[in-house]
Amino acid sequence: MEIAKRILLSEATIQQRVQELGQEISRDYGDTSICLVCILKGGLMFLTDLAKHIVPPVTFDFIGISSYGHATQSSGVVRITKDLEDSIEGKHVLIVEDIIDSGLTLRYLINNLHDRRPASLRICTLLDKRENRKVDIPVDYVGFSVPNEFLVGYGLDYKEYYRNTPFVFVLKPEYYED
Ligand code: PRP
């Protein structure tokens, strides 16, 4: 692929880890039903694969978030573009996210969802770009710790494309540097 500098996580590597995460989540929740809250759009591929490996009953809901400011960096000033359909009051909510970068998006979302009084609120992210973190986020399930590079594929986009690529790759710098 011309825009890829290198493949970071192959399809097989991702699928293996997603299966392990599903098993870990299943063990932790036991018979408790889980409300999976997917953050659009990046979390979509991960949600659908992860859910196949979760044994306790699950429901899906979706929340759309848009951050103001620079396109390649989270500003922390976010707004909800599509809200959850159902109330999460008294439910065990597991947020499913593709990547945590600065943590600013999730800080906003955690505060927002806490106010709706769920029975519990946990976070599952496929990718964790820890070295870029600006605020501390309590992450319960992490697929992979990843380096601070422009990552694309498996939910992550470059100009809205490549979300459907089954692997994660590093974008060549010439595509995003001036
Ligand atoms: C990405 C990602 C997270 C957020 C992480 O979403 O899916 O929601 O950025 O960044 P942060 O930790 O620095 O806040 P993006 O805004 O690119 O939207 P998308 O999922 O629709 O691509």
GROMACS .gro file of C-alpha atoms and ligand atoms in nm:
model
  200
    1MET     CA    1   0.000   0.000   0.000
    2GLU     CA    2   0.155   0.323  -0.119
    3ILE     CA    3   0.064   0.537   0.182
    4ALA     CA    4   0.188   0.283   0.438
    5LYS     CA    5   0.534   0.327   0.586
    6ARG     CA    6   0.506  -0.008   0.762
    7ILE     CA    7   0.247  -0.244   0.903
    8LEU     CA    8   0.238  -0.211   1.281
    9LEU     CA    9  -0.023  -0.476   1.368
   10SER     CA   10  -0.120  -0.751   1.127
   11GLU     CA   11  -0.475  -0.880   1.097
   12ALA     CA   12  -0.380  -1.205   1.273
   13THR     CA   13  -0.211  -1.019   1.558
   14ILE     CA   14  -0.514  -0.795   1.609
   15GLN     CA   15  -0.764  -1.080   1.594
   16GLN     CA   16  -0.566  -1.289   1.843
   17ARG     CA   17  -0.552  -1.001   2.093
   18VAL     CA   18  -0.918  -0.910   2.043
   19GLN     CA   19  -1.012  -1.268   2.125
   20GLU     CA   20  -0.800  -1.256   2.443
   21LEU     CA   21  -0.963  -0.928   2.548
   22GLY     CA   22  -1.309  -1.077   2.493
   23GLN     CA   23  -1.218  -1.371   2.713
   24GLU     CA   24  -1.078  -1.144   2.983
   25ILE     CA   25  -1.389  -0.927   2.980
   26SER     CA   26  -1.611  -1.236   2.994
   27ARG     CA   27  -1.425  -1.366   3.298
   28ASP     CA   28  -1.447  -1.031   3.477
   29TYR     CA   29  -1.818  -0.971   3.421
   30GLY     CA   30  -1.939  -1.329   3.474
   31ASP     CA   31  -2.316  -1.336   3.418
   32THR     CA   32  -2.355  -0.959   3.434
   33SER     CA   33  -2.491  -0.808   3.116
   34ILE     CA   34  -2.278  -0.536   2.959
   35CYS     CA   35  -2.381  -0.224   2.775
   36LEU     CA   36  -2.110  -0.175   2.512
   37VAL     CA   37  -2.079   0.191   2.421
   38CYS     CA   38  -1.887   0.242   2.099
   39ILE     CA   39  -1.730   0.578   2.023
   40LEU     CA   40  -1.786   0.660   1.658
   41LYS     CA   41  -1.643   0.621   1.419
   42GLY     CA   42  -1.308   0.467   1.505
   43GLY     CA   43  -1.436   0.213   1.758
   44LEU     CA   44  -1.672   0.039   1.517
   45MET     CA   45  -1.444  -0.235   1.376
   46PHE     CA   46  -1.313  -0.317   1.721
   47LEU     CA   47  -1.662  -0.332   1.872
   48THR     CA   48  -1.795  -0.579   1.617
   49ASP     CA   49  -1.497  -0.815   1.650
   50LEU     CA   50  -1.469  -0.784   2.028
   51ALA     CA   51  -1.840  -0.849   2.087
   52LYS     CA   52  -1.814  -1.188   1.914
   53HIS     CA   53  -1.584  -1.304   2.194
   54ILE     CA   54  -1.787  -1.178   2.488
   55VAL     CA   55  -1.994  -1.446   2.658
   56PRO     CA   56  -2.221  -1.247   2.895
   57PRO     CA   57  -2.524  -1.079   2.732
   58VAL     CA   58  -2.436  -0.750   2.564
   59THR     CA   59  -2.621  -0.456   2.416
   60PHE     CA   60  -2.476  -0.203   2.176
   61ASP     CA   61  -2.511   0.172   2.181
   62PHE     CA   62  -2.319   0.441   1.995
   63ILE     CA   63  -2.201   0.789   2.072
   64GLY     CA   64  -2.058   1.036   1.824
   65ILE     CA   65  -1.806   1.293   1.938
   66SER     CA   66  -1.642   1.573   1.751
   67SER     CA   67  -1.349   1.771   1.881
   68TYR     CA   68  -1.287   2.128   1.786
   69GLY     CA   69  -0.945   2.257   1.690
   70HIS     CA   70  -0.660   2.109   1.492
   71ALA     CA   71  -0.760   1.809   1.281
   72THR     CA   72  -0.477   1.577   1.380
   73GLN     CA   73  -0.476   1.665   1.748
   74SER     CA   74  -0.745   1.650   2.010
   75SER     CA   75  -0.820   1.987   2.168
   76GLY     CA   76  -1.020   1.854   2.459
   77VAL     CA   77  -1.310   2.078   2.363
   78VAL     CA   78  -1.558   1.824   2.238
   79ARG     CA   79  -1.927   1.805   2.166
   80ILE     CA   80  -2.166   1.516   2.121
   81THR     CA   81  -2.276   1.486   1.758
   82LYS     CA   82  -2.486   1.174   1.816
   83ASP     CA   83  -2.605   1.080   2.161
   84LEU     CA   84  -2.677   0.734   2.305
   85GLU     CA   85  -3.022   0.602   2.222
   86ASP     CA   86  -3.091   0.449   2.562
   87SER     CA   87  -3.046   0.549   2.923
   88ILE     CA   88  -2.742   0.391   3.090
   89GLU     CA   89  -2.870   0.448   3.444
   90GLY     CA   90  -2.803   0.138   3.655
   91LYS     CA   91  -2.626  -0.040   3.369
   92HIS     CA   92  -2.274  -0.179   3.350
   93VAL     CA   93  -2.119   0.028   3.075
   94LEU     CA   94  -1.803  -0.064   2.890
   95ILE     CA   95  -1.670   0.208   2.659
   96VAL     CA   96  -1.513   0.063   2.345
   97GLU     CA   97  -1.258   0.290   2.181
   98ASP     CA   98  -1.005   0.240   1.902
   99ILE     CA   99  -0.728   0.457   2.044
  100ILE     CA  100  -0.650   0.675   2.343
  101ASP     CA  101  -0.407   0.949   2.255
  102SER     CA  102  -0.407   1.264   2.472
  103GLY     CA  103  -0.699   1.122   2.672
  104LEU     CA  104  -0.894   1.446   2.639
  105THR     CA  105  -1.184   1.291   2.446
  106LEU     CA  106  -1.230   1.022   2.707
  107ARG     CA  107  -1.199   1.260   2.999
  108TYR     CA  108  -1.493   1.451   2.862
  109LEU     CA  109  -1.690   1.137   2.790
  110ILE     CA  110  -1.623   0.977   3.129
  111ASN     CA  111  -1.750   1.287   3.307
  112ASN     CA  112  -2.053   1.306   3.081
  113LEU     CA  113  -2.147   0.938   3.122
  114HIS     CA  114  -2.081   0.940   3.499
  115ASP     CA  115  -2.352   1.202   3.535
  116ARG     CA  116  -2.601   0.954   3.386
  117ARG     CA  117  -2.542   0.723   3.684
  118PRO     CA  118  -2.438   0.389   3.536
  119ALA     CA  119  -2.385   0.100   3.780
  120SER     CA  120  -2.025   0.083   3.658
  121LEU     CA  121  -1.815   0.243   3.389
  122ARG     CA  122  -1.506   0.080   3.242
  123ILE     CA  123  -1.290   0.149   2.940
  124CYS     CA  124  -1.158  -0.086   2.676
  125THR     CA  125  -0.924   0.048   2.409
  126LEU     CA  126  -0.754  -0.144   2.134
  127LEU     CA  127  -0.462   0.096   2.111
  128ASP     CA  128  -0.297   0.305   2.380
  129LYS     CA  129  -0.062   0.586   2.272
  130ARG     CA  130   0.053   0.640   2.627
  131GLU     CA  131   0.348   0.870   2.563
  132ASN     CA  132   0.110   1.134   2.428
  133ARG     CA  133  -0.120   1.136   2.730
  134LYS     CA  134  -0.214   1.478   2.870
  135VAL     CA  135  -0.463   1.366   3.133
  136ASP     CA  136  -0.472   1.052   3.343
  137ILE     CA  137  -0.740   0.807   3.230
  138PRO     CA  138  -0.821   0.485   3.418
  139VAL     CA  139  -0.809   0.227   3.139
  140ASP     CA  140  -0.931  -0.121   3.227
  141TYR     CA  141  -0.852  -0.314   2.909
  142VAL     CA  142  -0.575  -0.235   2.660
  143GLY     CA  143  -0.504  -0.427   2.341
  144PHE     CA  144  -0.168  -0.280   2.247
  145SER     CA  145   0.058   0.002   2.359
  146VAL     CA  146   0.160   0.185   2.044
  147PRO     CA  147   0.427   0.440   1.951
  148ASN     CA  148   0.352   0.805   1.884
  149GLU     CA  149   0.312   0.780   1.507
  150PHE     CA  150   0.023   0.850   1.270
  151LEU     CA  151  -0.166   0.521   1.271
  152VAL     CA  152  -0.429   0.420   1.018
  153GLY     CA  153  -0.652   0.116   0.963
  154TYR     CA  154  -0.889  -0.107   1.160
  155GLY     CA  155  -1.113   0.187   1.244
  156LEU     CA  156  -0.853   0.462   1.230
  157ASP     CA  157  -0.874   0.689   0.929
  158TYR     CA  158  -0.668   0.907   0.704
  159LYS     CA  159  -0.908   1.171   0.566
  160GLU     CA  160  -1.195   0.931   0.651
  161TYR     CA  161  -1.051   0.646   0.439
  162TYR     CA  162  -0.881   0.318   0.535
  163ARG     CA  163  -1.103   0.251   0.837
  164ASN     CA  164  -1.191  -0.085   0.677
  165THR     CA  165  -0.830  -0.201   0.645
  166PRO     CA  166  -0.803  -0.516   0.861
  167PHE     CA  167  -0.455  -0.423   0.987
  168VAL     CA  168  -0.301  -0.113   1.146
  169PHE     CA  169  -0.024   0.066   0.961
  170VAL     CA  170   0.196   0.372   1.001
  171LEU     CA  171   0.123   0.650   0.755
  172LYS     CA  172   0.421   0.782   0.557
  173PRO     CA  173   0.514   1.123   0.702
  174GLU     CA  174   0.490   1.298   0.363
  175TYR     CA  175   0.114   1.246   0.374
  176TYR     CA  176   0.059   1.458   0.682
  177GLU     CA  177   0.365   1.683   0.704
  178ASP     CA  178   0.379   2.004   0.508
  179PRP     C1  179  -0.995   0.957   1.773
  179PRP     C2  180  -1.013   0.832   1.855
  179PRP     C3  181  -1.050   0.883   1.991
  179PRP     C4  182  -0.976   1.014   1.999
  179PRP     C5  183  -0.853   0.994   2.081
  179PRP     O1  184  -1.118   0.998   1.727
  179PRP     O2  185  -1.113   0.748   1.803
  179PRP     O3  186  -1.189   0.904   2.005
  179PRP     O4  187  -0.940   1.052   1.865
  179PRP     O5  188  -0.783   1.113   2.093
  179PRP     P1  189  -0.752   1.183   2.232
  179PRP     O6  190  -0.720   1.076   2.332
  179PRP     O7  191  -0.633   1.269   2.202
  179PRP     O8  192  -0.871   1.264   2.272
  179PRP     P2  193  -1.138   1.108   1.612
  179PRP     O9  194  -1.166   1.241   1.675
  179PRP    O10  195  -1.022   1.100   1.516
  179PRP    O11  196  -1.273   1.059   1.542
  179PRP     P3  197  -1.302   0.923   1.463
  179PRP    O12  198  -1.307   0.811   1.565
  179PRP    O13  199  -1.436   0.944   1.400
  179PRP    O14  200  -1.191   0.903   1.363
   0.00000   0.00000   0.00000
